[in-house]
């Protein structure tokens, strides 16, 4: 293999600070390499996170608001949150909800198996273009379980870039996209 002509699109670097793993990603751009440093966190179900979700509701896409779902989790005091996000400059910059499905509810995957469903992934406008959405999806892919999502209008290219395939199914007018871990 001739290694002189390889162009890297990105490089993942894992950094350990204390016993915590952080991921930095270096991207090849027209101006050279740039770095993003994003740590995906499980969001606690508390009033501070509720304030972050209110800010998202005010600045983000109304269709992707998870404020009502989050408030319900807050009232029910669920111990195991399904909300994950990335903080930048002490502000919630990107977030998503995950559902872990133990058994097949539909015929998305064959043979039937459990999977993770990503819903309402969103990055605030001020933080878009920093690969935070990709970092969230790659975090889910690291579970090595099949992943399912419904691609919103004009987002199919984003999911395809992350190796998702169009299942040729529609739900509520949205394309169902899937990802399978490689063995």
mmCIF file with all atom_site columns, C-alpha atoms in Angstrom, residues 38-179:
data_model
loop_
_atom_site.group_PDB
_atom_site.id
_atom_site.type_symbol
_atom_site.label_atom_id
_atom_site.label_alt_id
_atom_site.label_comp_id
_atom_site.label_asym_id
_atom_site.label_entity_id
_atom_site.label_seq_id
_atom_site.pdbx_PDB_ins_code
_atom_site.Cartn_x
_atom_site.Cartn_y
_atom_site.Cartn_z
_atom_site.occupancy
_atom_site.B_iso_or_equiv
_atom_site.pdbx_formal_charge
_atom_site.auth_seq_id
_atom_site.auth_comp_id
_atom_site.auth_asym_id
_atom_site.auth_atom_id
_atom_site.pdbx_PDB_model_num
ATOM 1   C CA . UNK A 1 38  ? -16.468 16.780  23.077 1.00 0.00 ? 38  UNK A CA 1
ATOM 2   C CA . UNK A 1 39  ? -17.428 14.693  26.069 1.00 0.00 ? 39  UNK A CA 1
ATOM 3   C CA . UNK A 1 40  ? -20.844 13.062  25.862 1.00 0.00 ? 40  UNK A CA 1
ATOM 4   C CA . UNK A 1 41  ? -22.482 13.034  29.284 1.00 0.00 ? 41  UNK A CA 1
ATOM 5   C CA . UNK A 1 42  ? -25.524 11.318  30.681 1.00 0.00 ? 42  UNK A CA 1
ATOM 6   C CA . UNK A 1 43  ? -27.710 14.266  31.665 1.00 0.00 ? 43  UNK A CA 1
ATOM 7   C CA . UNK A 1 44  ? -28.980 14.200  35.240 1.00 0.00 ? 44  UNK A CA 1
ATOM 8   C CA . UNK A 1 45  ? -32.709 14.572  35.730 1.00 0.00 ? 45  UNK A CA 1
ATOM 9   C CA . UNK A 1 46  ? -32.711 17.721  37.866 1.00 0.00 ? 46  UNK A CA 1
ATOM 10  C CA . UNK A 1 47  ? -33.797 21.354  37.774 1.00 0.00 ? 47  UNK A CA 1
ATOM 11  C CA . UNK A 1 48  ? -30.490 22.643  36.350 1.00 0.00 ? 48  UNK A CA 1
ATOM 12  C CA . UNK A 1 49  ? -30.827 20.329  33.353 1.00 0.00 ? 49  UNK A CA 1
ATOM 13  C CA . UNK A 1 50  ? -34.474 21.429  33.037 1.00 0.00 ? 50  UNK A CA 1
ATOM 14  C CA . UNK A 1 51  ? -33.201 25.010  32.676 1.00 0.00 ? 51  UNK A CA 1
ATOM 15  C CA . UNK A 1 52  ? -30.815 23.823  29.941 1.00 0.00 ? 52  UNK A CA 1
ATOM 16  C CA . UNK A 1 53  ? -33.737 22.168  28.133 1.00 0.00 ? 53  UNK A CA 1
ATOM 17  C CA . UNK A 1 54  ? -35.772 25.392  28.436 1.00 0.00 ? 54  UNK A CA 1
ATOM 18  C CA . UNK A 1 55  ? -32.886 27.250  26.757 1.00 0.00 ? 55  UNK A CA 1
ATOM 19  C CA . UNK A 1 56  ? -32.873 24.598  24.011 1.00 0.00 ? 56  UNK A CA 1
ATOM 20  C CA . UNK A 1 57  ? -36.628 25.021  23.544 1.00 0.00 ? 57  UNK A CA 1
ATOM 21  C CA . UNK A 1 58  ? -36.152 28.783  23.126 1.00 0.00 ? 58  UNK A CA 1
ATOM 22  C CA . UNK A 1 59  ? -33.178 28.581  20.718 1.00 0.00 ? 59  UNK A CA 1
ATOM 23  C CA . UNK A 1 60  ? -33.659 25.264  18.934 1.00 0.00 ? 60  UNK A CA 1
ATOM 24  C CA . UNK A 1 61  ? -36.124 23.627  16.583 1.00 0.00 ? 61  UNK A CA 1
ATOM 25  C CA . UNK A 1 62  ? -39.601 23.477  18.152 1.00 0.00 ? 62  UNK A CA 1
ATOM 26  C CA . UNK A 1 63  ? -40.271 20.050  16.597 1.00 0.00 ? 63  UNK A CA 1
ATOM 27  C CA . UNK A 1 64  ? -37.233 18.653  18.415 1.00 0.00 ? 64  UNK A CA 1
ATOM 28  C CA . UNK A 1 65  ? -38.098 20.034  21.837 1.00 0.00 ? 65  UNK A CA 1
ATOM 29  C CA . UNK A 1 66  ? -37.821 17.460  24.615 1.00 0.00 ? 66  UNK A CA 1
ATOM 30  C CA . UNK A 1 67  ? -38.876 19.817  27.394 1.00 0.00 ? 67  UNK A CA 1
ATOM 31  C CA . UNK A 1 68  ? -42.187 18.049  28.096 1.00 0.00 ? 68  UNK A CA 1
ATOM 32  C CA . UNK A 1 69  ? -40.544 14.600  28.130 1.00 0.00 ? 69  UNK A CA 1
ATOM 33  C CA . UNK A 1 70  ? -37.825 15.895  30.429 1.00 0.00 ? 70  UNK A CA 1
ATOM 34  C CA . UNK A 1 71  ? -40.306 17.522  32.823 1.00 0.00 ? 71  UNK A CA 1
ATOM 35  C CA . UNK A 1 72  ? -42.214 14.227  33.000 1.00 0.00 ? 72  UNK A CA 1
ATOM 36  C CA . UNK A 1 73  ? -38.961 12.432  33.912 1.00 0.00 ? 73  UNK A CA 1
ATOM 37  C CA . UNK A 1 74  ? -38.316 15.078  36.566 1.00 0.00 ? 74  UNK A CA 1
ATOM 38  C CA . UNK A 1 75  ? -41.753 14.574  38.123 1.00 0.00 ? 75  UNK A CA 1
ATOM 39  C CA . UNK A 1 76  ? -41.522 10.782  38.033 1.00 0.00 ? 76  UNK A CA 1
ATOM 40  C CA . UNK A 1 77  ? -37.986 10.902  39.530 1.00 0.00 ? 77  UNK A CA 1
ATOM 41  C CA . UNK A 1 78  ? -36.651 8.252   37.200 1.00 0.00 ? 78  UNK A CA 1
ATOM 42  C CA . UNK A 1 79  ? -33.188 7.135   38.271 1.00 0.00 ? 79  UNK A CA 1
ATOM 43  C CA . UNK A 1 80  ? -31.941 6.095   34.839 1.00 0.00 ? 80  UNK A CA 1
ATOM 44  C CA . UNK A 1 81  ? -32.133 9.035   32.456 1.00 0.00 ? 81  UNK A CA 1
ATOM 45  C CA . UNK A 1 82  ? -32.180 8.481   28.729 1.00 0.00 ? 82  UNK A CA 1
ATOM 46  C CA . UNK A 1 83  ? -30.958 11.989  27.936 1.00 0.00 ? 83  UNK A CA 1
ATOM 47  C CA . UNK A 1 84  ? -27.373 12.600  26.814 1.00 0.00 ? 84  UNK A CA 1
ATOM 48  C CA . UNK A 1 85  ? -25.617 15.798  25.851 1.00 0.00 ? 85  UNK A CA 1
ATOM 49  C CA . UNK A 1 86  ? -22.434 17.764  25.321 1.00 0.00 ? 86  UNK A CA 1
ATOM 50  C CA . UNK A 1 87  ? -21.587 20.905  27.272 1.00 0.00 ? 87  UNK A CA 1
ATOM 51  C CA . UNK A 1 88  ? -19.442 23.605  25.685 1.00 0.00 ? 88  UNK A CA 1
ATOM 52  C CA . UNK A 1 89  ? -18.489 26.732  27.629 1.00 0.00 ? 89  UNK A CA 1
ATOM 53  C CA . UNK A 1 90  ? -20.653 25.472  30.542 1.00 0.00 ? 90  UNK A CA 1
ATOM 54  C CA . UNK A 1 91  ? -23.741 25.471  28.298 1.00 0.00 ? 91  UNK A CA 1
ATOM 55  C CA . UNK A 1 92  ? -25.636 22.474  26.965 1.00 0.00 ? 92  UNK A CA 1
ATOM 56  C CA . UNK A 1 93  ? -24.701 22.709  23.277 1.00 0.00 ? 93  UNK A CA 1
ATOM 57  C CA . UNK A 1 94  ? -26.006 19.403  21.906 1.00 0.00 ? 94  UNK A CA 1
ATOM 58  C CA . UNK A 1 95  ? -28.378 16.768  23.191 1.00 0.00 ? 95  UNK A CA 1
ATOM 59  C CA . UNK A 1 96  ? -30.369 13.672  22.279 1.00 0.00 ? 96  UNK A CA 1
ATOM 60  C CA . UNK A 1 97  ? -32.710 11.130  23.811 1.00 0.00 ? 97  UNK A CA 1
ATOM 61  C CA . UNK A 1 98  ? -32.025 7.400   23.634 1.00 0.00 ? 98  UNK A CA 1
ATOM 62  C CA . UNK A 1 99  ? -34.387 4.475   23.962 1.00 0.00 ? 99  UNK A CA 1
ATOM 63  C CA . UNK A 1 100 ? -32.866 1.058   24.592 1.00 0.00 ? 100 UNK A CA 1
ATOM 64  C CA . UNK A 1 101 ? -35.170 -1.529  23.025 1.00 0.00 ? 101 UNK A CA 1
ATOM 65  C CA . UNK A 1 102 ? -34.613 -5.053  24.385 1.00 0.00 ? 102 UNK A CA 1
ATOM 66  C CA . UNK A 1 103 ? -36.845 -6.846  21.946 1.00 0.00 ? 103 UNK A CA 1
ATOM 67  C CA . UNK A 1 104 ? -37.791 -6.097  18.407 1.00 0.00 ? 104 UNK A CA 1
ATOM 68  C CA . UNK A 1 105 ? -40.934 -3.935  18.287 1.00 0.00 ? 105 UNK A CA 1
ATOM 69  C CA . UNK A 1 106 ? -41.039 -3.916  14.525 1.00 0.00 ? 106 UNK A CA 1
ATOM 70  C CA . UNK A 1 107 ? -39.236 -5.494  11.598 1.00 0.00 ? 107 UNK A CA 1
ATOM 71  C CA . UNK A 1 108 ? -36.450 -2.902  11.330 1.00 0.00 ? 108 UNK A CA 1
ATOM 72  C CA . UNK A 1 109 ? -33.663 -5.436  11.907 1.00 0.00 ? 109 UNK A CA 1
ATOM 73  C CA . UNK A 1 110 ? -33.494 -9.014  10.692 1.00 0.00 ? 110 UNK A CA 1
ATOM 74  C CA . UNK A 1 111 ? -33.008 -11.275 12.478 1.00 0.00 ? 111 UNK A CA 1
ATOM 75  C CA . UNK A 1 112 ? -34.938 -9.508  15.258 1.00 0.00 ? 112 UNK A CA 1
ATOM 76  C CA . UNK A 1 113 ? -32.676 -8.071  17.950 1.00 0.00 ? 113 UNK A CA 1
ATOM 77  C CA . UNK A 1 114 ? -32.497 -5.326  20.525 1.00 0.00 ? 114 UNK A CA 1
ATOM 78  C CA . UNK A 1 115 ? -31.358 -1.901  19.384 1.00 0.00 ? 115 UNK A CA 1
ATOM 79  C CA . UNK A 1 116 ? -30.874 1.709   20.437 1.00 0.00 ? 116 UNK A CA 1
ATOM 80  C CA . UNK A 1 117 ? -33.155 4.399   19.027 1.00 0.00 ? 117 UNK A CA 1
ATOM 81  C CA . UNK A 1 118 ? -31.884 7.977   18.766 1.00 0.00 ? 118 UNK A CA 1
ATOM 82  C CA . UNK A 1 119 ? -34.604 10.609  18.953 1.00 0.00 ? 119 UNK A CA 1
ATOM 83  C CA . UNK A 1 120 ? -34.542 14.377  18.831 1.00 0.00 ? 120 UNK A CA 1
ATOM 84  C CA . UNK A 1 121 ? -30.814 14.861  18.341 1.00 0.00 ? 121 UNK A CA 1
ATOM 85  C CA . UNK A 1 122 ? -30.138 18.584  18.118 1.00 0.00 ? 122 UNK A CA 1
ATOM 86  C CA . UNK A 1 123 ? -27.200 20.994  18.257 1.00 0.00 ? 123 UNK A CA 1
ATOM 87  C CA . UNK A 1 124 ? -27.869 24.633  19.116 1.00 0.00 ? 124 UNK A CA 1
ATOM 88  C CA . UNK A 1 125 ? -27.249 26.986  16.158 1.00 0.00 ? 125 UNK A CA 1
ATOM 89  C CA . UNK A 1 126 ? -24.286 28.700  17.867 1.00 0.00 ? 126 UNK A CA 1
ATOM 90  C CA . UNK A 1 127 ? -22.475 25.341  18.117 1.00 0.00 ? 127 UNK A CA 1
ATOM 91  C CA . UNK A 1 128 ? -23.326 23.821  14.740 1.00 0.00 ? 128 UNK A CA 1
ATOM 92  C CA . UNK A 1 129 ? -20.397 22.953  12.494 1.00 0.00 ? 129 UNK A CA 1
ATOM 93  C CA . UNK A 1 130 ? -18.267 21.671  15.392 1.00 0.00 ? 130 UNK A CA 1
ATOM 94  C CA . UNK A 1 131 ? -19.071 17.964  14.831 1.00 0.00 ? 131 UNK A CA 1
ATOM 95  C CA . UNK A 1 132 ? -21.047 17.743  18.097 1.00 0.00 ? 132 UNK A CA 1
ATOM 96  C CA . UNK A 1 133 ? -23.913 15.880  16.416 1.00 0.00 ? 133 UNK A CA 1
ATOM 97  C CA . UNK A 1 134 ? -21.428 13.384  14.981 1.00 0.00 ? 134 UNK A CA 1
ATOM 98  C CA . UNK A 1 135 ? -19.863 12.967  18.427 1.00 0.00 ? 135 UNK A CA 1
ATOM 99  C CA . UNK A 1 136 ? -23.261 12.117  19.924 1.00 0.00 ? 136 UNK A CA 1
ATOM 100 C CA . UNK A 1 137 ? -23.978 9.520   17.230 1.00 0.00 ? 137 UNK A CA 1
ATOM 101 C CA . UNK A 1 138 ? -20.497 7.996   17.485 1.00 0.00 ? 138 UNK A CA 1
ATOM 102 C CA . UNK A 1 139 ? -21.024 7.707   21.250 1.00 0.00 ? 139 UNK A CA 1
ATOM 103 C CA . UNK A 1 140 ? -24.141 5.607   20.590 1.00 0.00 ? 140 UNK A CA 1
ATOM 104 C CA . UNK A 1 141 ? -22.336 3.561   17.934 1.00 0.00 ? 141 UNK A CA 1
ATOM 105 C CA . UNK A 1 142 ? -19.669 2.725   20.530 1.00 0.00 ? 142 UNK A CA 1
ATOM 106 C CA . UNK A 1 143 ? -22.280 0.553   22.311 1.00 0.00 ? 143 UNK A CA 1
ATOM 107 C CA . UNK A 1 144 ? -21.884 -1.898  19.375 1.00 0.00 ? 144 UNK A CA 1
ATOM 108 C CA . UNK A 1 145 ? -25.664 -2.397  19.154 1.00 0.00 ? 145 UNK A CA 1
ATOM 109 C CA . UNK A 1 146 ? -27.839 -1.737  16.109 1.00 0.00 ? 146 UNK A CA 1
ATOM 110 C CA . UNK A 1 147 ? -29.096 1.855   15.989 1.00 0.00 ? 147 UNK A CA 1
ATOM 111 C CA . UNK A 1 148 ? -32.331 3.224   14.535 1.00 0.00 ? 148 UNK A CA 1
ATOM 112 C CA . UNK A 1 149 ? -33.430 6.814   13.985 1.00 0.00 ? 149 UNK A CA 1
ATOM 113 C CA . UNK A 1 150 ? -35.945 8.807   11.975 1.00 0.00 ? 150 UNK A CA 1
ATOM 114 C CA . UNK A 1 151 ? -34.152 11.264  9.708  1.00 0.00 ? 151 UNK A CA 1
ATOM 115 C CA . UNK A 1 152 ? -35.729 14.684  9.657  1.00 0.00 ? 152 UNK A CA 1
ATOM 116 C CA . UNK A 1 153 ? -36.054 16.572  6.392  1.00 0.00 ? 153 UNK A CA 1
ATOM 117 C CA . UNK A 1 154 ? -32.639 17.442  4.918  1.00 0.00 ? 154 UNK A CA 1
ATOM 118 C CA . UNK A 1 155 ? -30.735 15.333  7.483  1.00 0.00 ? 155 UNK A CA 1
ATOM 119 C CA . UNK A 1 156 ? -30.277 12.133  5.442  1.00 0.00 ? 156 UNK A CA 1
ATOM 120 C CA . UNK A 1 157 ? -26.773 13.208  4.325  1.00 0.00 ? 157 UNK A CA 1
ATOM 121 C CA . UNK A 1 158 ? -25.706 13.623  7.965  1.00 0.00 ? 158 UNK A CA 1
ATOM 122 C CA . UNK A 1 159 ? -26.827 10.089  8.843  1.00 0.00 ? 159 UNK A CA 1
ATOM 123 C CA . UNK A 1 160 ? -25.375 8.589   5.641  1.00 0.00 ? 160 UNK A CA 1
ATOM 124 C CA . UNK A 1 161 ? -21.991 10.151  6.449  1.00 0.00 ? 161 UNK A CA 1
ATOM 125 C CA . UNK A 1 162 ? -22.106 8.210   9.741  1.00 0.00 ? 162 UNK A CA 1
ATOM 126 C CA . UNK A 1 163 ? -22.735 4.908   7.874  1.00 0.00 ? 163 UNK A CA 1
ATOM 127 C CA . UNK A 1 164 ? -26.508 4.796   8.409  1.00 0.00 ? 164 UNK A CA 1
ATOM 128 C CA . UNK A 1 165 ? -28.591 3.150   5.689  1.00 0.00 ? 165 UNK A CA 1
ATOM 129 C CA . UNK A 1 166 ? -32.069 4.115   4.520  1.00 0.00 ? 166 UNK A CA 1
ATOM 130 C CA . UNK A 1 167 ? -34.397 1.243   5.489  1.00 0.00 ? 167 UNK A CA 1
ATOM 131 C CA . UNK A 1 168 ? -36.871 2.347   2.778  1.00 0.00 ? 168 UNK A CA 1
ATOM 132 C CA . UNK A 1 169 ? -39.514 2.739   5.522  1.00 0.00 ? 169 UNK A CA 1
ATOM 133 C CA . UNK A 1 170 ? -41.367 5.892   6.468  1.00 0.00 ? 170 UNK A CA 1
ATOM 134 C CA . UNK A 1 171 ? -42.838 6.762   9.870  1.00 0.00 ? 171 UNK A CA 1
ATOM 135 C CA . UNK A 1 172 ? -44.813 9.960   10.257 1.00 0.00 ? 172 UNK A CA 1
ATOM 136 C CA . UNK A 1 173 ? -43.341 11.167  6.968  1.00 0.00 ? 173 UNK A CA 1
ATOM 137 C CA . UNK A 1 174 ? -39.749 10.634  8.146  1.00 0.00 ? 174 UNK A CA 1
ATOM 138 C CA . UNK A 1 175 ? -37.207 8.192   6.695  1.00 0.00 ? 175 UNK A CA 1
ATOM 139 C CA . UNK A 1 176 ? -36.177 5.381   9.047  1.00 0.00 ? 176 UNK A CA 1
ATOM 140 C CA . UNK A 1 177 ? -32.369 5.093   8.997  1.00 0.00 ? 177 UNK A CA 1
ATOM 141 C CA . UNK A 1 178 ? -30.402 2.224   10.547 1.00 0.00 ? 178 UNK A CA 1
ATOM 142 C CA . UNK A 1 179 ? -26.829 1.416   11.489 1.00 0.00 ? 179 UNK A CA 1
#
